[in-house]
XYZ file of C-alpha atoms in Angstrom:
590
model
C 9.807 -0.509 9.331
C 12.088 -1.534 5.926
C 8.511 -1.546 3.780
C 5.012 -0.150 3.213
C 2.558 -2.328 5.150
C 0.178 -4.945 2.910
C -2.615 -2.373 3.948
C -3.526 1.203 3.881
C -4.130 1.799 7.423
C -1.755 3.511 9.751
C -2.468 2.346 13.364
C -0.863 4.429 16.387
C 1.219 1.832 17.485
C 2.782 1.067 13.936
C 3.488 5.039 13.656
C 5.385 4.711 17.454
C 7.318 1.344 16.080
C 8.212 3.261 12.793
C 9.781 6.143 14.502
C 11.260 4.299 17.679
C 12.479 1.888 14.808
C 14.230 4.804 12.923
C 16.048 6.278 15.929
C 17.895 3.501 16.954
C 20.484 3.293 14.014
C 21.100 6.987 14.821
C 21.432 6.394 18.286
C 24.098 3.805 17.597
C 25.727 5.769 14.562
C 26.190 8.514 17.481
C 27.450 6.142 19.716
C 29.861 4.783 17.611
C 31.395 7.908 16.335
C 31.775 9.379 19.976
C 33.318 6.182 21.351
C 35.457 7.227 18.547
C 36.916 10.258 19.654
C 39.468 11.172 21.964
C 37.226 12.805 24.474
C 34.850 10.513 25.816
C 31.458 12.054 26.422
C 27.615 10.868 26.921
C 25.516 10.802 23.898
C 22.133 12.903 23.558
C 20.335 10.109 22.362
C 16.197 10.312 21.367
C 14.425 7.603 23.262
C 11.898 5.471 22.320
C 8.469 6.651 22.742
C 5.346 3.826 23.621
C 1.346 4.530 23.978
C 1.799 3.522 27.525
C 4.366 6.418 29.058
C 0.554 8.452 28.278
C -2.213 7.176 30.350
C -5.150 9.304 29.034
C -3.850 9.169 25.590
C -4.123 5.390 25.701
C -7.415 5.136 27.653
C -8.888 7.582 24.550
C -7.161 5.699 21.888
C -8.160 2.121 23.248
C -12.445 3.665 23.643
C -11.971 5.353 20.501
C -11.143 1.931 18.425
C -13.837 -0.065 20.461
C -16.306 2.638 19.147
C -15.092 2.634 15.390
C -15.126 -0.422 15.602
C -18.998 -1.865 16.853
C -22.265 0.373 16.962
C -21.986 2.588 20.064
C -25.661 3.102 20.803
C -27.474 1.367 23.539
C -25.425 2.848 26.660
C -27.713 3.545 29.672
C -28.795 7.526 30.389
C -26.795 7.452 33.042
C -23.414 6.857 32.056
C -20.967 9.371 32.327
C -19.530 9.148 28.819
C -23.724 9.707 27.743
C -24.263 12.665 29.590
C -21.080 14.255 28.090
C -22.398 13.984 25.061
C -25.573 15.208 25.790
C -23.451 18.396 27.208
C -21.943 18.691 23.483
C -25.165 18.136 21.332
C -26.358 20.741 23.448
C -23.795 22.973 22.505
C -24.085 22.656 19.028
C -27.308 22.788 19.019
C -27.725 25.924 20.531
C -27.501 27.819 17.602
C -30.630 25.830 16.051
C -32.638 26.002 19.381
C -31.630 30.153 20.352
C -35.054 31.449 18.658
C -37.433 28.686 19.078
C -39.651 28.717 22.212
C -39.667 25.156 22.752
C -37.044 22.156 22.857
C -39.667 19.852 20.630
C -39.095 21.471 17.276
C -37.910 19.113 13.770
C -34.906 20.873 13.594
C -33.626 19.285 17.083
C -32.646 16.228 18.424
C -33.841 15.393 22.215
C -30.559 16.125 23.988
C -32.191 17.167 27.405
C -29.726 16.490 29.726
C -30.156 14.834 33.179
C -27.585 17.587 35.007
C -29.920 20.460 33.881
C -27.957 23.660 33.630
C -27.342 26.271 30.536
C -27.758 23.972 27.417
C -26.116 26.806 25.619
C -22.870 26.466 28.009
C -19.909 24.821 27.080
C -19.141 21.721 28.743
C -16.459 22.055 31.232
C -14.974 19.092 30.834
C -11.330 17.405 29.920
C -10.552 16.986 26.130
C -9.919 13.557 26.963
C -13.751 12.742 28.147
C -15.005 15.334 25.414
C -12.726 13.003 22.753
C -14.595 9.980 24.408
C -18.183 10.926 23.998
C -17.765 12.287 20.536
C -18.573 8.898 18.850
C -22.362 8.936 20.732
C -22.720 12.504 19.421
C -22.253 11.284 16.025
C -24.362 8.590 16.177
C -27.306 10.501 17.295
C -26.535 13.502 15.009
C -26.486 10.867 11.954
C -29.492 8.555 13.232
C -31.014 12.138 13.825
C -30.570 13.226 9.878
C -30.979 9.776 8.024
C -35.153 9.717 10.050
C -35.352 13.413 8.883
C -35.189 15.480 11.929
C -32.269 16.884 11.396
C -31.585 18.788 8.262
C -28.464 18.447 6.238
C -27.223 21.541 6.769
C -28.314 22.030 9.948
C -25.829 18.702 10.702
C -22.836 20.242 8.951
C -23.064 23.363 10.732
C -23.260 21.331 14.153
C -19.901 19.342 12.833
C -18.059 22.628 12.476
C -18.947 24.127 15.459
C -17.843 20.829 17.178
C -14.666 21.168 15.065
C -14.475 24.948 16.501
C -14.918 23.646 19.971
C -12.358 21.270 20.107
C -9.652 21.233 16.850
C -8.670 17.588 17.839
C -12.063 16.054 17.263
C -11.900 16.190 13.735
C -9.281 13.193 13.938
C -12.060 11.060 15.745
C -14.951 12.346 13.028
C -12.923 11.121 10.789
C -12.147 7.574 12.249
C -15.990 7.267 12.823
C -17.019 8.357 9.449
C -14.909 6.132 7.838
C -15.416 3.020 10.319
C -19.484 3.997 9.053
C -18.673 3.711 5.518
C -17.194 0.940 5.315
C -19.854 -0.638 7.713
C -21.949 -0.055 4.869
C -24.765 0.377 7.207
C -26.157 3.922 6.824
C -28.418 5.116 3.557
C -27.285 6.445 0.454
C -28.311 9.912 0.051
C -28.687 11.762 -3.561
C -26.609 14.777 -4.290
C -28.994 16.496 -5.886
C -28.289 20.438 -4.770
C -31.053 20.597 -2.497
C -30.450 18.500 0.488
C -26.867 18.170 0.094
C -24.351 19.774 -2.911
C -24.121 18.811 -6.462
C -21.344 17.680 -8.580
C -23.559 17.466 -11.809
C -22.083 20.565 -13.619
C -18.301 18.868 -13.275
C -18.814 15.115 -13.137
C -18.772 14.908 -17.067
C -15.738 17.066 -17.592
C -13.794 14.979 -14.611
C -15.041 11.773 -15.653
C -13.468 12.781 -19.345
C -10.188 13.449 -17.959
C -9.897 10.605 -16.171
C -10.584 8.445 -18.933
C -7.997 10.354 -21.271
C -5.249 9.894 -18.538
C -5.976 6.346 -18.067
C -6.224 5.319 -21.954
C -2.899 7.054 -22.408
C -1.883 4.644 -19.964
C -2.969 1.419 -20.965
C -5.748 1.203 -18.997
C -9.705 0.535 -19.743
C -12.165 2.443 -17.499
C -16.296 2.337 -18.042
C -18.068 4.939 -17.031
C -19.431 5.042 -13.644
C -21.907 7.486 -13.694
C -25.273 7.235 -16.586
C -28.249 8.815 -16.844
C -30.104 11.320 -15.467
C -30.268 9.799 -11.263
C -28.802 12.162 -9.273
C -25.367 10.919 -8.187
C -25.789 9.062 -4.404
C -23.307 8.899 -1.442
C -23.317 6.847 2.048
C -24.715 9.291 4.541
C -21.769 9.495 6.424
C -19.877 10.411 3.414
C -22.137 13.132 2.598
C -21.691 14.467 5.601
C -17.593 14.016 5.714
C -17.280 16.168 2.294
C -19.837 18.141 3.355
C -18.156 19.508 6.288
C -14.171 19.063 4.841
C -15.637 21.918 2.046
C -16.679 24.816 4.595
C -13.021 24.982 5.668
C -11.631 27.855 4.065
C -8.223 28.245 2.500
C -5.564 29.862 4.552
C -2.563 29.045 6.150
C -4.473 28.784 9.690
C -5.938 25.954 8.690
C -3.189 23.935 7.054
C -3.138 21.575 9.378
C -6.552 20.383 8.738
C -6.146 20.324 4.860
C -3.516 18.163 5.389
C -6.018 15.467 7.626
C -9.044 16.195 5.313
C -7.496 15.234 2.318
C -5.851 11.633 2.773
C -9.441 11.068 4.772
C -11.635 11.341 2.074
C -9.550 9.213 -0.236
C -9.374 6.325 2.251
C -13.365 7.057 2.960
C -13.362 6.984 -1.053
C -12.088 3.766 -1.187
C -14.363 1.875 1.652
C -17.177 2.953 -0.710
C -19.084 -0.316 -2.633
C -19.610 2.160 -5.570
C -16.922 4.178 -7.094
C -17.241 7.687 -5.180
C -14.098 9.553 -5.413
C -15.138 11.559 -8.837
C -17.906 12.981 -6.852
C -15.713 13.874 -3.725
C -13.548 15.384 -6.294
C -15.606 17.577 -8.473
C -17.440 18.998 -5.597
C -13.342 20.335 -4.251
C -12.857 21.402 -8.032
C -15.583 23.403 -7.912
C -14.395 25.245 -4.570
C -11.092 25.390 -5.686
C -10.879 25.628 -9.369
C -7.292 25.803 -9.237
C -6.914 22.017 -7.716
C -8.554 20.993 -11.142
C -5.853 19.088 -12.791
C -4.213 17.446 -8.865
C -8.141 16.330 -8.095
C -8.637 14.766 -12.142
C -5.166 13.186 -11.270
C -6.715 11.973 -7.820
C -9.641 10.631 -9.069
C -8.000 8.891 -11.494
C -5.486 7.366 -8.853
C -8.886 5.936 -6.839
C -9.823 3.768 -10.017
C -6.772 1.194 -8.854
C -7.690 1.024 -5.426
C -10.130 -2.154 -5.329
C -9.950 -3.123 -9.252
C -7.626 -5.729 -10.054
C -8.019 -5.580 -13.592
C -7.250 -2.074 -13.886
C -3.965 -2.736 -11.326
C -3.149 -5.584 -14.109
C -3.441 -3.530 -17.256
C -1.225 -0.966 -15.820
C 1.587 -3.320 -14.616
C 1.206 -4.776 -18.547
C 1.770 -1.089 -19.554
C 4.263 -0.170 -17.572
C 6.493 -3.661 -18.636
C 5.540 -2.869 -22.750
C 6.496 0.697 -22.557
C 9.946 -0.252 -20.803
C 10.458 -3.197 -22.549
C 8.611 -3.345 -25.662
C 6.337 -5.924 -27.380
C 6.206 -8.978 -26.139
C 4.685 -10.309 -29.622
C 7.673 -12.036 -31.414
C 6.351 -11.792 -34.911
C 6.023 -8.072 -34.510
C 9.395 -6.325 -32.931
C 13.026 -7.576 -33.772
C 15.833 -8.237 -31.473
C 16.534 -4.531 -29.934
C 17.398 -2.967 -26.993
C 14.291 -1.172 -26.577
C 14.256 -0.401 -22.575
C 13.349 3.203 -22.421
C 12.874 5.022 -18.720
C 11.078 7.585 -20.290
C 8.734 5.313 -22.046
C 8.182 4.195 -18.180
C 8.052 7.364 -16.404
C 7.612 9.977 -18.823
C 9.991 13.097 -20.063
C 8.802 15.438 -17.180
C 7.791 14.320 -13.941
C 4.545 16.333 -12.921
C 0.923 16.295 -12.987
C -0.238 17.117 -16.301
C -2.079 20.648 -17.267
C -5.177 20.962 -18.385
C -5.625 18.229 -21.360
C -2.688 15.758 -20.911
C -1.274 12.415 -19.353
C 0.816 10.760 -17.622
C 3.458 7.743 -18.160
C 2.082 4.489 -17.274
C 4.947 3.777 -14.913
C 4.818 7.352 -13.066
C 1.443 6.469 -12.440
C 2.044 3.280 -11.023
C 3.993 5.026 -8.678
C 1.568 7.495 -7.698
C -0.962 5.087 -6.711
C 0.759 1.457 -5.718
C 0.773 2.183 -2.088
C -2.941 2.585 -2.008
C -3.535 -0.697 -3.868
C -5.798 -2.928 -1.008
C -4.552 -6.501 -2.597
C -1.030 -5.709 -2.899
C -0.875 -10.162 -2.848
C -2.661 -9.576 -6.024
C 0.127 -7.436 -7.523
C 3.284 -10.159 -7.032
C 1.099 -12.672 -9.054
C 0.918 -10.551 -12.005
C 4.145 -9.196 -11.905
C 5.996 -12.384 -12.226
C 4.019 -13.454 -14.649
C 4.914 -10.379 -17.038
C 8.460 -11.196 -15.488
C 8.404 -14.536 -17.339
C 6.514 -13.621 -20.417
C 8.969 -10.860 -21.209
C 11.775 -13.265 -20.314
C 10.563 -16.087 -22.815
C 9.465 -13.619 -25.722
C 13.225 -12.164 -25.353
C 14.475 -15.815 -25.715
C 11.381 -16.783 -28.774
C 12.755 -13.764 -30.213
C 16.737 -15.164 -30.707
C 15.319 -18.490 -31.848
C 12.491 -17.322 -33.849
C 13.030 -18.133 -37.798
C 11.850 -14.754 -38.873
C 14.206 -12.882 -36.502
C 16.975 -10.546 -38.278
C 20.151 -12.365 -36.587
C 21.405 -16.081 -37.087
C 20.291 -18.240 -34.370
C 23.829 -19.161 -33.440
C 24.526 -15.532 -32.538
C 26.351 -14.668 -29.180
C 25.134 -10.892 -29.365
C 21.166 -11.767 -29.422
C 21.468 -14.419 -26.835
C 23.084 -11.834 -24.988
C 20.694 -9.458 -25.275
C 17.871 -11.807 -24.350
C 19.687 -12.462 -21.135
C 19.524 -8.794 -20.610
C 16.029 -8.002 -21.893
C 15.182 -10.725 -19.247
C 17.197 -9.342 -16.669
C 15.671 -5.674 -17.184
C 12.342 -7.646 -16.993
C 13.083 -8.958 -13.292
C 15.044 -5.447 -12.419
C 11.615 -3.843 -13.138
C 9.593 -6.623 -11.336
C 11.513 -6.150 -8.225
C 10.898 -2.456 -8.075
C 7.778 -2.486 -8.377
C 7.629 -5.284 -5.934
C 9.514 -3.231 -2.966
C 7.812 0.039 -3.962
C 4.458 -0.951 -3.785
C 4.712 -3.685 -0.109
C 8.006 -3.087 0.977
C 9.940 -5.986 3.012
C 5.826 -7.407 3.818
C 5.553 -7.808 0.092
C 9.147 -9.249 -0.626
C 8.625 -11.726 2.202
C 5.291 -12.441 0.500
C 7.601 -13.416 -2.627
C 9.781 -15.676 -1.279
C 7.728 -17.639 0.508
C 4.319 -17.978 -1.496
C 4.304 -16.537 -4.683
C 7.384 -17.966 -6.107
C 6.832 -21.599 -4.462
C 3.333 -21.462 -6.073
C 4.809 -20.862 -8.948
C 6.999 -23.446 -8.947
C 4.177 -25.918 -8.349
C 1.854 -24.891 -10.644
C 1.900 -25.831 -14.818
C 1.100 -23.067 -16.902
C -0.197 -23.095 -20.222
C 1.905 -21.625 -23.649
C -0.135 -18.985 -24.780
C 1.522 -19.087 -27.804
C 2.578 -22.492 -29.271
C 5.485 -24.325 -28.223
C 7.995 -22.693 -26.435
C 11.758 -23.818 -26.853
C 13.874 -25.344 -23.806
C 15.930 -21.821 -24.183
C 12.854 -19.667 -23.221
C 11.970 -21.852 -20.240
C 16.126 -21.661 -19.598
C 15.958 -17.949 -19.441
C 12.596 -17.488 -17.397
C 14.093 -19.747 -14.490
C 16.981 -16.875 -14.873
C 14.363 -14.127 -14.639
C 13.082 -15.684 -11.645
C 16.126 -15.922 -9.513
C 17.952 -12.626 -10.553
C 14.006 -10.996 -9.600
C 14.056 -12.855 -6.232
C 17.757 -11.625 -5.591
C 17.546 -7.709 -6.256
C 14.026 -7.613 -4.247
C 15.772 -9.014 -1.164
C 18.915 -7.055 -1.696
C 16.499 -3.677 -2.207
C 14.565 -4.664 1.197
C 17.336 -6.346 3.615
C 20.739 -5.658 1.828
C 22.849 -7.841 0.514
C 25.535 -7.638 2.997
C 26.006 -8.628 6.499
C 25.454 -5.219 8.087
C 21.608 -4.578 8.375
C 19.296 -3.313 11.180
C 17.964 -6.179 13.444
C 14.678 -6.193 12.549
C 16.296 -6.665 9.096
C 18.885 -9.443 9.775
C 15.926 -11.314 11.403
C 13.238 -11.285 9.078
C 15.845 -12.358 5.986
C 17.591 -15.211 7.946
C 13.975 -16.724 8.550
C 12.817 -15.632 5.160
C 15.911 -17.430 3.128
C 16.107 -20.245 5.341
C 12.397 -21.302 4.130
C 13.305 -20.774 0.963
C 16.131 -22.915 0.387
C 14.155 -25.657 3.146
C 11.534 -25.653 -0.088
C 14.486 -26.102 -2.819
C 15.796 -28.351 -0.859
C 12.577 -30.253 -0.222
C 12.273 -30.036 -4.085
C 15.263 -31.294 -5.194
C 15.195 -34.798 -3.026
C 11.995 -35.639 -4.391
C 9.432 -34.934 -1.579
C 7.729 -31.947 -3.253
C 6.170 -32.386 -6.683
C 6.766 -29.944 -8.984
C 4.160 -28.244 -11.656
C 6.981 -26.201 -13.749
C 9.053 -27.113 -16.758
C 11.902 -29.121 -15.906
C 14.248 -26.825 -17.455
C 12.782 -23.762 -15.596
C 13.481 -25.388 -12.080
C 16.898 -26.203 -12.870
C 17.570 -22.825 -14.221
C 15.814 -21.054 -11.316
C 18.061 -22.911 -8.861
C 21.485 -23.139 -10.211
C 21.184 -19.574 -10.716
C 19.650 -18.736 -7.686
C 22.388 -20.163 -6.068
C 25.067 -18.937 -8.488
C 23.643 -15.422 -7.758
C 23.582 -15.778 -3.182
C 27.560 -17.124 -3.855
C 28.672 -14.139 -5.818
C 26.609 -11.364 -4.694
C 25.322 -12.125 -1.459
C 27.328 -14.602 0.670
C 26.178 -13.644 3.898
C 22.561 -15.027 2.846
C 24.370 -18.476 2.567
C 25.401 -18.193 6.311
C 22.028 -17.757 8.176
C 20.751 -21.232 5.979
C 20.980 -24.660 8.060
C 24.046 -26.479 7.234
C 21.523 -29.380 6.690
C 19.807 -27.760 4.078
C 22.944 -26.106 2.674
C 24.287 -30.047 1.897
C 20.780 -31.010 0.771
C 21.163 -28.644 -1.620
C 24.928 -29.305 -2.759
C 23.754 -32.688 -3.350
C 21.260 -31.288 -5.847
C 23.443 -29.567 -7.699
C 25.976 -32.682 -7.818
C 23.572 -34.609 -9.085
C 23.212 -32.025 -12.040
C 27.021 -32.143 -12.839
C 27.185 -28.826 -10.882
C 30.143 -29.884 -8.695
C 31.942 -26.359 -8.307
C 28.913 -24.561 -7.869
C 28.106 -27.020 -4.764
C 31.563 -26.699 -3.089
C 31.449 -22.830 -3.248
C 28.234 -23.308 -1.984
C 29.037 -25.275 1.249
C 32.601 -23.002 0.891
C 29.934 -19.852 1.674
C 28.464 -21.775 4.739
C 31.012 -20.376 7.243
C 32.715 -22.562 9.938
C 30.045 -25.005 10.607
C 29.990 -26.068 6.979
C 34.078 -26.651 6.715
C 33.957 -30.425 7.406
C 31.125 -30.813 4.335
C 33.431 -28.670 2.172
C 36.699 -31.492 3.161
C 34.295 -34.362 2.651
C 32.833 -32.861 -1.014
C 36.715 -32.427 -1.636
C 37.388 -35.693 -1.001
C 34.487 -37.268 -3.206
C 35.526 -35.329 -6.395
C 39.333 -36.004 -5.784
């Protein structure tokens, strides 16, 4: 709810809290507009849905997860759940076993079943218990294939016909094919055209693209692929593309497009070797017309696990909004461009083309798997565009007279772009997860930690107007996530009063003395003062949910820095509580 979670994964009971969390503010925006009328009626209001109003749906979901998540085999013959699934390999087996004349061929796994009966029958059983065995069925199918009696294809045509069976098991082939790859504990096997199919006559071509749409964005990829070896995959994964590429297009089978592709990207990802240009040209080649969406995919997959490409691209995005950060090489200029960022057309690019470093930001933060990773770096290209806007206006070869009003200015707002940018990025890529992650890590650690000049000496102005960066940054990603006024969902109102609170308890903490600070003293008193300068004029009800014991701590702090009206609008901001530390600050300065 309010954010993107720090991971990829989308559990069942986050999907129920999302929506049950999205249908209360209608429910009360109803509510509130009927009381409103003359004629007084009940509301038809959605209720909340939870796992547990459906029994079987919960039993399945809870075995499924204990499956996906531990090796399965080693249940007893005589289990229940084991002689379903013998049932099933049966029936997909059938089709291997119809014109041999015994059960013992290398073509078969041993799936005589302790019931006896038709093996070519279809088990007459509930989806839930067919749902529950289906794990066990692909362990033995896979164990069966990686010790070579089962053949490759022979184990993609038993998937589909599982798939034709029952529609809804493809959701739990999924969860167990991924759960395998990322296990890590099944076999690489070469896609070499034989045993399973070949991306050889595309890989070069994709590869290619990708590297052209990267470049144009800023960003450095090696090749992954050299030499003749065929190109390998994890078993599992082998068999997951395998299958997802029998499925033929038409609208009849939309619904599994729509599963099979988000699948194999997340499978993609769980990978220890860059896999996703291999999923990718074997689709191009069924469907040539997906070329330029599956070059744009693959090159999406290159910022999933790689923090150094994630870096570069921030570092692009910032220079092509911003400009240069190199003082000796771009005068004092308004040179924020959103279609430097995001491009003149939004759109995947055809055939031969690229795509703006920011737009592709966009089109791959959410899938980032150390979004932490991603608030470190972007306050630190926060800062260093801050403090090479302020080198700039004191600079000795710049165009303007250091005295100037009009380039100061525009350093403030170069530097206020800067954390305007930073805070986007911020909220689009965690949410409210990633925000809170701001306030009460990344910024503290910043704080505490002494950073090196990269480039000489930097004036008392540049460290001035990074603590400015800083604050306005931490101020419009809070405002994007919880608002800045006092209405806001619960969940909302909540999570900021806690969130704030420890954040002024550390500036507070700071300013008497107990905390030791690693930053420039000119950068801490910068960040503060206008932190605080920005809660009293834009967001006053922030100041409210803060202990009136911190709030004095830190009017106190500012006092001591010759900040007396700042303080008293400060404590003025506190509501009720706080009137009697407003009289007494009165009373001191009178």
């Amino acid at each position: 709810m309010g954010g993107g979670a720090l991971g990829t994964e989308l559990t069942l009971e986050y999907l129920l809290l999302l929506r049950n969390g999205r249908i209360e503010p209608h429910n009360s925006a109803a509510t509130r507009e009927i009381n409103g009328d003359a004629v007084q009626f009940e509301p038809t209001a959605v209720k909340p849905v939870y796992i547990d109003f459906y029994p079987k749906l919960r039993a399945w979901y809870c075995q499924n997860k204990s499956c996906i998540a531990s090796t399965v085999a080693g249940l007893s013959t005589g289990n229940p759940v084991h002689q379903v699934a013998n049932k099933i390999l049966s029936m997909i087996y059938s089709k291997m076993t119809r014109n041999e004349a015994s059960s013992g061929n290398s073509s078969s796994v041993s799936t005589s079943s302790s019931t006896g009966g038709d093996p070519y029958q279809k088990p007459m059983h509930p989806a839930w218990e067919v749902l529950e065995a289906i794990p066990f069925v692909l362990e033995a199918i896979l164990t069966a294939c990686a010790h070579g009696r089962l053949s490759s294809r022979d184990l993609t045509t038993g998937l589909r016909d599982l798939i034709d069976f029952l529609p809804a098991s493809l959701g739990v082939i999924i969860s167990y094919f991924a759960a395998e790859v990322t296990r890590g504990t099944w076999k690489p096997v070469p896609m070499n055209g034989t045993d399973w199919p070949s991306p050889a006559a595309l890989l070069p071509y994709i590869e290619s693209e990708m590297k052209e749409i990267l470049s144009a964005a800023g960003v450095n990829y090696p090749s992954s692929f050299s030499g003749p070896l065929p190109v390998m995959l994890p078993l599992p994964m082998a068999a997951l593309v395998s299958l997802t590429i029998t499925f033929k297009l038409h609208k009849g089978l939309d619904h599994i497009h729509a599963v099979v592709g988000p699948a194999l990207e997340n499978c993609a990802s769980g990978c220890p070797w860059p896999s996703a240009p291999t999923i990718g040209c074997l689709w191009a080649q069924k469907v040539r017309r997906w070329h330029d969406y599956i070059v744009v995919s693959c090159a999406r997959s290159v910022f999933r696990q790689n923090k150094e490409a994630v870096a570069q691209l921030l570092r692009s995005s910032f220079s092509s909004f911003l400009g240069s950060v190199d003082i000796s090489t771009s005068l004092l200029t308004n040179r924020s461009s959103v279609s430097g960022l995001l491009g003149s057309t939004i759109g995947v690019p055809s055939g031969s083309g690229s795509l703006a470093p920011g737009f592709l930001y966009l089109r791959c933060c959410r899938t980032i798997q150390d979004v932490q990773y991603v608030n470190g770096v972007i306050i630190s290209l926060v800062g260093e565009h801050a403090m090479g806007s302020a080198a700039r206006w004191a600079s000795k070869n710049s165009s303007r007279l250091k005295s100037s009003q009009a380039s100061l200015s525009l350093a403030a707002t170069t530097a206020r772009e800067a954390a305007m940018l930073g805070a986007s990025l911020i909220c689009v890529t965690g949410g409210v997860n990633l925000v809170q992650e701001l306030y009460l890590e990344t910024i503290p650690t910043w704080l505490l930690s002494s950073r090196e000049v990269k480039h000489g000496k930097l004036s008392v102005v540049s460290r001035i107007v990074e603590g400015y960066a800083m604050a306005y940054m931490l101020i419009l990603s809070g405002s994007f996530v919880w608002s800045a006024g006092a209405r806001s969902p619960p969940w909302a109102m909540s999570r900021r009063a806690s969130t704030i609170s420890a954040h002024m308890d550390f500036l507070a903490g700071a300013l008497e003395g107990n905390i030791s600070l690693g930053c420039h003293p000119a950068t801490w008193k910068a960040y503060v003062s206008c932190l605080l300068c920005l809660m009293v004029s834009f967001t006053p009800a922030w100041i409210q949910e803060v202990r009136l014991e911190t709030l004095k701590k830190l009017a106190s702090g500012l006092r001591g820095w010759h900040e007396c009206e700042l303080a008293l609008s400060l404590l003025e901001r506190g509501g009720v509580a706080a009137i009697g530390s407003v009289a007494e600050l009165v009373n001191v300065l009178s």
